[in-house]
XYZ file of C-alpha atoms in Angstrom:
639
model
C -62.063 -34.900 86.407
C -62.582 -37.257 83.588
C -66.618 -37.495 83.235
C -69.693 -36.251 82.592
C -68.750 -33.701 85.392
C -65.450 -32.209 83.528
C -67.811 -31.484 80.610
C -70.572 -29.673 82.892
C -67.396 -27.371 83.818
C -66.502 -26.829 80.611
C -69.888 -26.081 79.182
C -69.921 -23.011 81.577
C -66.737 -21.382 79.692
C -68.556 -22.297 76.190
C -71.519 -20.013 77.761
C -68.551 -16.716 78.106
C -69.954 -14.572 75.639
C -66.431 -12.822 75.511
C -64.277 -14.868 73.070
C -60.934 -13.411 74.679
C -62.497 -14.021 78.771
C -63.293 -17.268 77.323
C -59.596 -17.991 75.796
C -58.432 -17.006 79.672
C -60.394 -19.341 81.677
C -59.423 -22.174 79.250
C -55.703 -21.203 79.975
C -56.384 -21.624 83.767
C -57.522 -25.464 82.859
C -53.732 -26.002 81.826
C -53.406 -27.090 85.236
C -55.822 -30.223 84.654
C -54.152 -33.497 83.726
C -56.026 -34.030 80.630
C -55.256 -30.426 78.652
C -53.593 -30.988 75.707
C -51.473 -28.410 73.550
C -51.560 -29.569 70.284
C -48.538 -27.617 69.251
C -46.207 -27.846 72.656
C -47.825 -31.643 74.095
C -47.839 -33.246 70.701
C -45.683 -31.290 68.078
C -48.483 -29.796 65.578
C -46.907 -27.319 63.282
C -49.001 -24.269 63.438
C -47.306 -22.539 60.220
C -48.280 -24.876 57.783
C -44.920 -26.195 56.251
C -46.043 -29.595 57.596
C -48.747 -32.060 57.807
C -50.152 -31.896 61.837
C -52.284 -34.789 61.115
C -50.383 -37.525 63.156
C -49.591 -34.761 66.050
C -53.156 -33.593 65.844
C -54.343 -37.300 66.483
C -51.822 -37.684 68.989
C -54.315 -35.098 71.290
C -57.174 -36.868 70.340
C -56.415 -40.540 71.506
C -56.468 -38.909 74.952
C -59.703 -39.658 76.912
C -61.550 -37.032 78.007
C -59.035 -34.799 77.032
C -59.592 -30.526 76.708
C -57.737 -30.253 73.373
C -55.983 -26.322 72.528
C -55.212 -25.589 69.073
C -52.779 -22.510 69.478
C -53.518 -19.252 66.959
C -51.168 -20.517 63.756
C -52.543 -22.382 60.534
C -52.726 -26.452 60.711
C -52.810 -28.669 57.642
C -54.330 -32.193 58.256
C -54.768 -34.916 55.513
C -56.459 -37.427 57.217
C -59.977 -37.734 58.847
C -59.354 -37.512 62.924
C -61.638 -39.190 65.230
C -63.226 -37.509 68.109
C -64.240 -39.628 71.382
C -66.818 -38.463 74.121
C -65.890 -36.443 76.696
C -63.673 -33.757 74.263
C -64.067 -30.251 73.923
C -61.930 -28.417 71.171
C -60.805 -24.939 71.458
C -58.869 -22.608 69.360
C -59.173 -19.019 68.930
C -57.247 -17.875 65.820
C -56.495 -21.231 64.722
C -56.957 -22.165 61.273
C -57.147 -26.079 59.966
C -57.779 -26.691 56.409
C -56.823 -30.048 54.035
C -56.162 -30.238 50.429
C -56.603 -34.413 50.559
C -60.184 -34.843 48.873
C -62.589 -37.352 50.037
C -62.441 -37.063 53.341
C -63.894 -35.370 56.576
C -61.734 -33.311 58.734
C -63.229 -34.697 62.177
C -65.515 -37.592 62.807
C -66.921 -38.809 65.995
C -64.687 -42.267 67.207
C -67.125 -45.022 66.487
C -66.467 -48.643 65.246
C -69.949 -48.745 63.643
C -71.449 -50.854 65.831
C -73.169 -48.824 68.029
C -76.615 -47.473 67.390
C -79.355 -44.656 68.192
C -77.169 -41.921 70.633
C -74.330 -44.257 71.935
C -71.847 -44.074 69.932
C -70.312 -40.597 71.545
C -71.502 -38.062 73.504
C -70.447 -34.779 75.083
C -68.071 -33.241 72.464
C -67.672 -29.451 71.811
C -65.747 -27.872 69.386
C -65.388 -23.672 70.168
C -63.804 -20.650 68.242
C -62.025 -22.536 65.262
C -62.210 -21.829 62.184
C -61.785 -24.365 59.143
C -60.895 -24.189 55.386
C -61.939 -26.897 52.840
C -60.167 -26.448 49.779
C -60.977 -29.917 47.499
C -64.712 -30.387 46.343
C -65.208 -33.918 48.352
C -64.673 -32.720 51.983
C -67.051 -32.595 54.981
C -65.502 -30.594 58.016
C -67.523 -32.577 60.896
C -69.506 -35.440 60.735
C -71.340 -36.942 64.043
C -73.364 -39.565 63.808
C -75.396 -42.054 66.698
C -74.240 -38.895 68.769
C -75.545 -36.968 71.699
C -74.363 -33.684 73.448
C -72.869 -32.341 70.818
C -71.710 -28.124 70.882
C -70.500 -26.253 67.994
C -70.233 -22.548 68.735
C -68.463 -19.758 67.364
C -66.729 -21.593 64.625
C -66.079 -20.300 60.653
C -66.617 -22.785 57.875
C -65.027 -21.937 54.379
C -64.963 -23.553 51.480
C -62.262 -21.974 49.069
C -62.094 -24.245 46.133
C -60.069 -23.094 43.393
C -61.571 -22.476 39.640
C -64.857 -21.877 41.458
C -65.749 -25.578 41.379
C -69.285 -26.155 43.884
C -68.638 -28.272 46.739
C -70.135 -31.445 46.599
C -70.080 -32.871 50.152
C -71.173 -30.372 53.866
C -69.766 -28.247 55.768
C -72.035 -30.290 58.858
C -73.306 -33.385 58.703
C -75.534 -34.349 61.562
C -76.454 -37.871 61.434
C -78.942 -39.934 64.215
C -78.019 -37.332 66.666
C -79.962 -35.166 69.315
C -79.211 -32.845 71.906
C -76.716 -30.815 69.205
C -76.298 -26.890 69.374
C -74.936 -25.021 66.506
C -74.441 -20.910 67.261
C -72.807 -17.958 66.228
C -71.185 -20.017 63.336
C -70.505 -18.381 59.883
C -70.761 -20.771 57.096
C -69.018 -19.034 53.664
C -68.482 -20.730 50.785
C -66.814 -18.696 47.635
C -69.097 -21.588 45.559
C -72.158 -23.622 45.269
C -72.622 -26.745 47.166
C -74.223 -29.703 45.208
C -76.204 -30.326 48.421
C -76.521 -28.912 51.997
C -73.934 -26.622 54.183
C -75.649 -28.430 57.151
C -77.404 -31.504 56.612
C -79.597 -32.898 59.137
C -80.115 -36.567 58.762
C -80.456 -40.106 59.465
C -78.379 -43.264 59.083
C -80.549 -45.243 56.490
C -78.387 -46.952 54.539
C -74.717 -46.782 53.778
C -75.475 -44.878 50.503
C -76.738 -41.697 52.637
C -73.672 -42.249 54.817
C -70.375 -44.487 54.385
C -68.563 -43.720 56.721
C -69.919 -46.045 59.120
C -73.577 -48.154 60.670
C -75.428 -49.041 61.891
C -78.172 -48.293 59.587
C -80.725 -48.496 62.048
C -83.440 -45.320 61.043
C -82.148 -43.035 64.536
C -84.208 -40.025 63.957
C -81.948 -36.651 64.201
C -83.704 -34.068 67.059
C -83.085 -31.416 69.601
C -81.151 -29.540 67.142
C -80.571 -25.725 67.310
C -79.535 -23.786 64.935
C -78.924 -19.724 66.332
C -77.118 -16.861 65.355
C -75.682 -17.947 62.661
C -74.799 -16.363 58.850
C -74.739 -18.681 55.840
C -73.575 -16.577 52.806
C -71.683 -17.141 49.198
C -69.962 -13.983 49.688
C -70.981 -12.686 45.798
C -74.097 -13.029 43.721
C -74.117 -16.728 41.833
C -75.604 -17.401 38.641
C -78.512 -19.562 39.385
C -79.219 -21.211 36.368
C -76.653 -23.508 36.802
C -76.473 -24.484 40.432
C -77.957 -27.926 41.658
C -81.737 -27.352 42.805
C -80.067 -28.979 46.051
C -77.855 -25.739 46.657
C -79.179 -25.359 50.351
C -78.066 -23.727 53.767
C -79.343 -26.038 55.664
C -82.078 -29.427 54.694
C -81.448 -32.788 54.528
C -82.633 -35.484 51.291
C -82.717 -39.362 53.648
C -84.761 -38.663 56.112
C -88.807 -40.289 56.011
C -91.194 -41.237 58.214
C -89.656 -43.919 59.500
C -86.161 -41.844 60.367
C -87.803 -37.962 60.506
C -86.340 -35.332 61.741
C -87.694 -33.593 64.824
C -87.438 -30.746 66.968
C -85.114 -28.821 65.400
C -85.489 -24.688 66.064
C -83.365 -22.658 63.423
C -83.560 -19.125 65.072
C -82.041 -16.117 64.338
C -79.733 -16.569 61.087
C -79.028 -14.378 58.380
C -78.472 -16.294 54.434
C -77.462 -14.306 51.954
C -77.321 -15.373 47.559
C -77.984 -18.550 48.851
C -80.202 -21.034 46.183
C -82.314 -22.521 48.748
C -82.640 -21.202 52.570
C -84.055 -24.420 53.660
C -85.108 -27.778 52.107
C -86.173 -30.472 53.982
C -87.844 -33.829 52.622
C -89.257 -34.202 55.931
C -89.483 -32.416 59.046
C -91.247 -32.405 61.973
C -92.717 -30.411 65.589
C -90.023 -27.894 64.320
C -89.865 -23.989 64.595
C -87.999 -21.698 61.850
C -88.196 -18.312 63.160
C -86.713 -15.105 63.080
C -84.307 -15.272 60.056
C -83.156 -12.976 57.656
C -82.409 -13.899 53.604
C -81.316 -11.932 50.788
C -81.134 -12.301 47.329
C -81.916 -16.062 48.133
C -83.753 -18.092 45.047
C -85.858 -20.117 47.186
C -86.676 -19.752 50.978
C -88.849 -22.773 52.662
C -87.861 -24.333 49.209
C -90.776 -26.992 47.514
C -90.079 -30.822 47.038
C -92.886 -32.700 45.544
C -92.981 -35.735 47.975
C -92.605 -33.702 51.464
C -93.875 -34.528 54.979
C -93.661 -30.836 57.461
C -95.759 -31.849 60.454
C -96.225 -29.352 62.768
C -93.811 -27.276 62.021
C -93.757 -23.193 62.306
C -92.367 -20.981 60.157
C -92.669 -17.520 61.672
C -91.985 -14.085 61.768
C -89.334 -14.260 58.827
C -88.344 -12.054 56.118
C -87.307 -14.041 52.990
C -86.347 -11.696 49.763
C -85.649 -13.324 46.600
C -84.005 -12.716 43.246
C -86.817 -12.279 40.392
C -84.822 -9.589 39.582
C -81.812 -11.827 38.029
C -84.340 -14.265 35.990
C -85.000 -12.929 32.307
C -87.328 -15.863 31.240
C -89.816 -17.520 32.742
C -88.846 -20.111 35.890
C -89.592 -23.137 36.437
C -92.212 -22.453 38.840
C -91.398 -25.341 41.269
C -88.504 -23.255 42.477
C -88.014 -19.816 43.152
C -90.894 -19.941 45.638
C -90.591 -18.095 48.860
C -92.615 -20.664 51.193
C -94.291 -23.719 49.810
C -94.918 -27.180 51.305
C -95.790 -30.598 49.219
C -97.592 -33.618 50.403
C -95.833 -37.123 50.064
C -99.165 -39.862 49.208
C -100.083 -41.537 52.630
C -98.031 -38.932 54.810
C -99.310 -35.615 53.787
C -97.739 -32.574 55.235
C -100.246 -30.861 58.144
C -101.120 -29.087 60.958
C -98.447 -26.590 60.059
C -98.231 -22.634 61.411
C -96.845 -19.859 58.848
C -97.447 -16.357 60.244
C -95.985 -12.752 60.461
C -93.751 -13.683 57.728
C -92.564 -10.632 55.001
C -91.624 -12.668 51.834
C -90.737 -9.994 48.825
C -89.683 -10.136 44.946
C -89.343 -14.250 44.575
C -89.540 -15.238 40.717
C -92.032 -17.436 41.505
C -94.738 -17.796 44.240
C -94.879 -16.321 47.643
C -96.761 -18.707 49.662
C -97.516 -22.263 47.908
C -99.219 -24.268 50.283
C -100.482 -28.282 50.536
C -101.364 -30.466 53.018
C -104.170 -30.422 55.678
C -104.809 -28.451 58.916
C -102.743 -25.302 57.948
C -102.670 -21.922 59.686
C -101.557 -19.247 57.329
C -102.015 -15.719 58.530
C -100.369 -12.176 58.880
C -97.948 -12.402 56.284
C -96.694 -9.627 53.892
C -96.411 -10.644 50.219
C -95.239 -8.749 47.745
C -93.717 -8.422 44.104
C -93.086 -11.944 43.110
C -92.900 -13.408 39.470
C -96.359 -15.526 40.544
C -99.790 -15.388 42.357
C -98.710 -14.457 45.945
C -100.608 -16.609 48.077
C -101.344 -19.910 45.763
C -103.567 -22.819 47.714
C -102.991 -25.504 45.640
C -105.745 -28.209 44.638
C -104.159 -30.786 47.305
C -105.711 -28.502 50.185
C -107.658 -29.734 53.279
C -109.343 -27.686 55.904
C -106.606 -24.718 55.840
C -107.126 -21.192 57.033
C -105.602 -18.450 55.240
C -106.496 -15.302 56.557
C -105.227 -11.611 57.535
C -102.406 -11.449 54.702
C -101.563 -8.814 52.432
C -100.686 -10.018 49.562
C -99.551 -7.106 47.075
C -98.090 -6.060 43.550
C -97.574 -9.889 42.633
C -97.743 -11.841 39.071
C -95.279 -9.436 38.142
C -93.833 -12.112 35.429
C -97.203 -14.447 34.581
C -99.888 -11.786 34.367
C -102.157 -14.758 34.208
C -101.358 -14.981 37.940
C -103.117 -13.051 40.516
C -102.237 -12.138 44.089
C -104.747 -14.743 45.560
C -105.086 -18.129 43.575
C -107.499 -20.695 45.181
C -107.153 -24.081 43.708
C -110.189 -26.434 44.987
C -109.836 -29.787 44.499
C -107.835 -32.746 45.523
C -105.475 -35.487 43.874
C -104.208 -38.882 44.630
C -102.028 -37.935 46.694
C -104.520 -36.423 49.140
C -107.594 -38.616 49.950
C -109.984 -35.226 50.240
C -109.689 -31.861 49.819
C -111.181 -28.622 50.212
C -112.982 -27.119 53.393
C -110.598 -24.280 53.771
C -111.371 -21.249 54.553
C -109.718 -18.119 52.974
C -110.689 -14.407 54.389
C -109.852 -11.230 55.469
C -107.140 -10.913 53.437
C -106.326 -7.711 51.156
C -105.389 -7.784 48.095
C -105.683 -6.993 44.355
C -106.855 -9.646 42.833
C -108.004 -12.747 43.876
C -109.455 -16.171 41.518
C -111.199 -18.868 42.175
C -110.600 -22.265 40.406
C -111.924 -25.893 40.395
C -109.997 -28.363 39.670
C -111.472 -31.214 40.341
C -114.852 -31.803 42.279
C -114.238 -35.396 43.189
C -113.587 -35.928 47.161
C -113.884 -32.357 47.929
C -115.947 -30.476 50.811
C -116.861 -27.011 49.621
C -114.095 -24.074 50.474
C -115.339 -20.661 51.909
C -113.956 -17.629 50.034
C -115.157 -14.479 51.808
C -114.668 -11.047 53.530
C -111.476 -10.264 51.183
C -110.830 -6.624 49.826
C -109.867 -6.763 46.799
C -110.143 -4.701 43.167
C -110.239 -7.956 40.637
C -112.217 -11.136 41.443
C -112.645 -13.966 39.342
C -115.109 -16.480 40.167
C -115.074 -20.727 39.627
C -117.232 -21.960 37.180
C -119.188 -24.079 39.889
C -120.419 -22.308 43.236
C -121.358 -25.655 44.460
C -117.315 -26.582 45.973
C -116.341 -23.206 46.066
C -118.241 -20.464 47.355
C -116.896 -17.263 46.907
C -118.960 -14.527 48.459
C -119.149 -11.021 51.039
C -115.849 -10.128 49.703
C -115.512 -6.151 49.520
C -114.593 -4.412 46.340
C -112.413 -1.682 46.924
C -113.195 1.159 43.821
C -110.737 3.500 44.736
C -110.128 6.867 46.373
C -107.951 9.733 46.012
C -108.536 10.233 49.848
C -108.016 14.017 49.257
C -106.869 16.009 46.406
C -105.544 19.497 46.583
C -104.871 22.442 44.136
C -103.404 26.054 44.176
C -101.874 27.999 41.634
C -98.382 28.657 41.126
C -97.420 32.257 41.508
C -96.053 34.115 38.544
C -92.058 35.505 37.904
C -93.292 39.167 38.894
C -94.444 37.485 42.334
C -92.528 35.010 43.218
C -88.760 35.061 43.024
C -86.631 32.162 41.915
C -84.563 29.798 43.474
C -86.369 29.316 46.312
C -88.388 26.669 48.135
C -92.022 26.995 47.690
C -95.072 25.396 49.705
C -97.981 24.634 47.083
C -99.783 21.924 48.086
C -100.489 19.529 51.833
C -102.327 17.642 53.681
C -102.864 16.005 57.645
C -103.869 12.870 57.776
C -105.846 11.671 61.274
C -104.076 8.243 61.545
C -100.652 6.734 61.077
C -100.793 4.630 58.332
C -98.578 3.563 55.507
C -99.800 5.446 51.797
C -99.254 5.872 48.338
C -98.524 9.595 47.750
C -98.451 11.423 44.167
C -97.389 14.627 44.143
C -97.197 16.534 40.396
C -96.646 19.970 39.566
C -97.856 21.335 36.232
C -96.374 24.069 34.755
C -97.154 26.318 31.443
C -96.125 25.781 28.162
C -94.866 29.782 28.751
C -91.827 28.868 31.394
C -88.348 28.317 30.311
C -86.217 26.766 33.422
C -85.945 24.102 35.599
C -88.249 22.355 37.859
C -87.537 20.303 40.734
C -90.467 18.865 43.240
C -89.776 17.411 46.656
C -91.668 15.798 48.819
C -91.244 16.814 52.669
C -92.855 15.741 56.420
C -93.303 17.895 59.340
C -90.993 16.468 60.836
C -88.159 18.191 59.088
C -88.102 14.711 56.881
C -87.303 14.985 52.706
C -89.128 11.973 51.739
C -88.231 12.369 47.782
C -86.989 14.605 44.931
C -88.079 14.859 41.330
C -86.991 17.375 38.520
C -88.908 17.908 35.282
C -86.743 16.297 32.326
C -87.207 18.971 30.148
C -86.325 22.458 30.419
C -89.863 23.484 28.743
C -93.052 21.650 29.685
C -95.943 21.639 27.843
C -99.433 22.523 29.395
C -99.258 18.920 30.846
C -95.708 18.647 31.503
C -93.404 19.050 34.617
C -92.075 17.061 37.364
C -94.115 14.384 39.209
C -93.426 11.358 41.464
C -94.863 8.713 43.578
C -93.558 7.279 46.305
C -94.232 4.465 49.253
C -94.330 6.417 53.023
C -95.506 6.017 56.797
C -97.564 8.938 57.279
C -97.958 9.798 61.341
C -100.717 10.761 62.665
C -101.368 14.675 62.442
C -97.808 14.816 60.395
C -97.995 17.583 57.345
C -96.895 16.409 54.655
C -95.540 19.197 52.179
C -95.873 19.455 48.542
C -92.610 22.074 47.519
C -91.276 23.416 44.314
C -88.109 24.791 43.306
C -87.793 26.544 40.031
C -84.840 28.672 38.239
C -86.850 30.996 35.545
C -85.107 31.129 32.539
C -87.638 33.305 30.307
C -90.484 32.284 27.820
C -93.428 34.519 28.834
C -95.278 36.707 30.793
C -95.847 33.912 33.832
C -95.202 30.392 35.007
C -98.877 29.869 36.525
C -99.848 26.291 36.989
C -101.605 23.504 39.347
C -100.174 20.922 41.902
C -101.977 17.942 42.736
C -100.896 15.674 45.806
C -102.908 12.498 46.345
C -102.784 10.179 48.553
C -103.945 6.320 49.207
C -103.946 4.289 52.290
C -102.285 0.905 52.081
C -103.994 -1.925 53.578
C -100.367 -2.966 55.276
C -100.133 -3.826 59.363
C -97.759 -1.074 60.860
C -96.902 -3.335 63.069
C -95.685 -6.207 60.429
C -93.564 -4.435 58.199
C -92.055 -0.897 56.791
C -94.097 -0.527 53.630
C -91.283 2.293 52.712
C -88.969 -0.378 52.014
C -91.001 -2.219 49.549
C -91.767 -1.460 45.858
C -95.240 -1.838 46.683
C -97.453 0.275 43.965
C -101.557 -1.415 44.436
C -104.226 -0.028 42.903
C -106.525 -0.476 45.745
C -106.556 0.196 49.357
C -108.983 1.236 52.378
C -109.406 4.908 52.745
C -109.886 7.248 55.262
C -110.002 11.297 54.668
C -107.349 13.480 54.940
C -107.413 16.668 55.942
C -105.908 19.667 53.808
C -103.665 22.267 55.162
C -105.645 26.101 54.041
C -103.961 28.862 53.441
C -100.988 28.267 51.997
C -98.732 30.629 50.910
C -95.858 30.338 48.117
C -94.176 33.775 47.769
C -92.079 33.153 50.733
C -89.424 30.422 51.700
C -91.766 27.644 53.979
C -91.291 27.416 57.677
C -91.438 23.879 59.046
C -93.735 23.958 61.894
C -92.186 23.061 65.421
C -93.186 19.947 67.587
């Protein structure tokens, strides 16, 4: 079995989800000719009190050889070649170099071969790899096809916290590569990409070897996998190419293509993603934290139909004092190159929270931007820039934004175009909810008038020309309580301390997400402490607040505000708890508990999560609860 056909068999195994199954049905191959024990066949040292690199390389000048790395800890210092036909396994096996400039394993080509025919068919499965000098890639492939890489760990542990300058992956002119459950940890920075995805252009963007013939990189997947620098990094200092996964060579005359990145997790990672060019792509389903920049900006860009959907990106504004630089520390933004302008992209159902600097930052033409959730960043939320043409923004909420540049708003629609785009304009922005919203024009020269209407909103600023940018049936939202209820707390002769006590509620006749206030005043007269709480009928505490000082004035006592899904026909119950201390004849007072409807999607995100505090919404009328009684202990109601 020394084909194509071996490889077929052994692709089945890679597809045992159970590492240890898996680790027994590559045992039974020891029967085939071509399985090679590194440590037993070829004298590796799996202890690491010797270089393996000459035993290791033994293994891999067998054709079409099944290569198994025993569990133990290998030390190579020398780049090994890889030929077609190979697949790599080696659960609990560790291989790590401290030789710098070099890459660990490299597909066997004498650089003449272009496009995909260099090497094809090569797997590597369930080993995990240490760099530990700043100049090392771990596995470079390049005029490749076929090409597996699945359940592998990539660690960089340089010492004195040095960034790594070179990749964990380097995918060069490849296709038909699969990269899954990997975890990609680096104690560091890198000065460029974990994975880059690229193309042989010249021998600057890769030496090791040609041709440099423009093979575009595609049918790439990226799945399941977790890129992470294990603890927060200062971001000031890192390159602006710190990036999980991106590439800086490719154009339009090498793109990349067809690449889905699905399912991933990146965590206090600079940028998520950051591609110079990219194309018929989908990025979908990930998960980032405390990540600077997510779909990260570069100036001359080309994304061509490329989605980017149903992500939740959540950045760092938190760890920036001053001002950023507002070209980075965007959640999603795409830039036009001049004669290739980035288009006919999709970004929808995406939640992108607390970025220093905008949310959304869109260019290019023919852009579908709709259903996303955007809240608390430095910036405006949703920005169109000036270099705009026939995009539709709709359906967003875009909340609690320009938390850093005041001068910002949540919506921001630049009209206008530039040299770089030969018209702009004729977008269409609507149905979207937000705060504020402003209208500018930039420039009036090769535009087509943009359509601005059916927004709620509370602010609006309008351009100084209607003629470009017309800006009109948007809905000002002027504010509600939605319901407001009072009673009176019962005095010390009536009501004993120490106890829970019922004083104010309401039903509300939807599910929806709102903004609840709940405050108890108390007289100057009581002497004690307060504490409020917040509780559903569902047996649910949703907060706790106790007055800070053990005598309130007439206007004093304890009072909070909090974020909540409120179910339809739910109470929601207004309590108090108070230890009288002395001070008067009584301890009479009001409640108040408001509440406000946020415009947020119940299906597209769990508002409770989110530091989300608008000042406008849509309302609908709640319903108070009568007759409620606080001299007695309250009795949830059952279901």
């Amino acid at each position: 079995m020394s084909d194509v056909k071996k490889f077929n068999v052994l692709g089945q195994i890679v597809d045992i989800k159970d590492v240890i199954a898996r680790e027994n049905a590559i045992k039974a191959l020891n029967k085939m000719s071509n399985f090679v024990n590194v440590v037993t066949d070829c004298g590796a040292d799996n202890t690491a009190q010797t270089d393996s690199t000459e035993a290791i390389k033994k293994a891999f000048d067998i054709q079409d050889a099944f290569i198994y790395f025993p569990k133990g800890n290998y030390l190579i210092s020398s780049s090994i070649k890889v030929k077609s036909n190979t697949y790599v396994f080696g659960y609990k096996a560790l291989i790590q170099s401290v030789t710098s400039n070099m890459v660990f394993f490299i597909n066997d080509s004498n650089g003449t071969l272009g496009g995909y025919d260099a090497n094809n068919f090569i797997t590597f499965d369930s080993l995990r790899f240490r760099s530990l000098r700043i100049n090392q890639t771990i596995i470079s492939m390049c005029h490749c096809s076929d090409i597996r890489i699945c359940d592998c760990t990539f660690e960089s542990r340089i010492a004195n916290n040095v960034k790594q300058d070179w990749h964990f992956l380097e995918i060069i002119s490849a296709k038909k590569v699969w990269i899954s459950n990997c975890v990609f940890d680096a104690l560091t920075s890198f000065s460029y990409e974990m994975i880059q995805l690229d193309a042989a252009t010249n021998y600057g963007s890769y030496q090791w070897f040609g041709p440099y013939d423009n093979s575009p990189s595609t049918e790439i997947t990226i799945e399941n996998c977790n890129f992470s620098h294990p603890e927060k990094i200062d971001y000031y200092t890192l390159s602006s190419e710190d990036t999980a996964i991106g590439n800086r060579n490719s154009n339009e005359s090498a793109p990349l293509y067809h690449v889905i990145i699905n399912n991933c997790q990146f965590n206090n990672i600079k940028n998520i993603f950051r591609f110079i060019n990219l194309n018929y792509s989908i990025i979908s389903n990930n998960v980032a934290n405390n990540c600077m920049s997510g779909f990260a900006f570069i100036a001359n860009q080309t994304i061509l139909s490329t989605q980017i959907i149903n992500n939740t990106f959540t950045g760092n504004r938190n760890d920036f004092v001053d001002k950023i630089d507002t070209a980075y520390g965007r959640g999603i933004s795409i830039g036009i190159k001049e004669n290739t302008p980035s288009s006919n992209n999709t970004i929808t159902g995406n939640i992108i929270d607390n970025f220093a600097s905008y949310g959304i930052f869109i260019n290019g033409k023919y852009t579908d931007i709709s259903n996303n959730i955007i809240t608390s960043c430095g910036y405006s939320g949703l920005y169109t820039d000036y270099d705009c043409f026939k995009c539709s923004i709709h359906d967003n909420t875009v909340l609690n934004n320009a938390i850093i540049d005041q001068e910002n708003h949540d919506i921001v629609v630049n009209h206008g175009a530039s040299s770089k785009l030969a018209e702009g304009g004729a977008n269409d922005i609507y149905n979207n909810k937000c705060d504020s919203i402003r209208g500018i024009l930039t420039n009036s020269d090769n535009t087509k008038k943009s359509r601005v209407y059916n927004n709620v909103y509370s602010s609006i600023e309008y351009p100084t020309n209607f003629e470009y940018l017309n800006m009109y049936g948007n809905i000002k939202y002027t504010g509600n309580s939605g319901y407001y209820y009072k009673s009176e707390v019962l005095d010390k002769n009536n009501t004993s301390n120490g106890s829970w006590h019922t004083i104010s509620a309401f039903i509300c006749d939807h599910t929806c997400f709102m903004i609840i206030t709940f405050v108890a005043t108390i007289n100057a007269n009581f002497e004690g402490a307060a504490t409020i709480r917040l509780r559903s009928g569902f047996n649910t505490i949703l907060a706790y607040q106790t007055s800070e000082s053990s005598k309130p004035s007439t206007s004093g006592g304890p009072t909070m505000t909090i974020i909540a899904k409120v179910n339809a026909n739910e109470a929601i119950y207004g309590e108090l708890f108070f230890v009288y201390g002395g001070g008067g004849p009584g301890i009479n007072g009001i409640s108040t508990l408001t509440a406000v409807e946020l415009p947020i999607p119940l299906g597209n995100a769990d508002a409770s999560s989110k530091s989300v505090l608008p000042t406008s919404s849509n309302i609908k009328l709640l319903k108070p609860i009568e007759n409620i009684k606080v001299n007695s202990e309250s009795v949830l109601p059952r279901k």
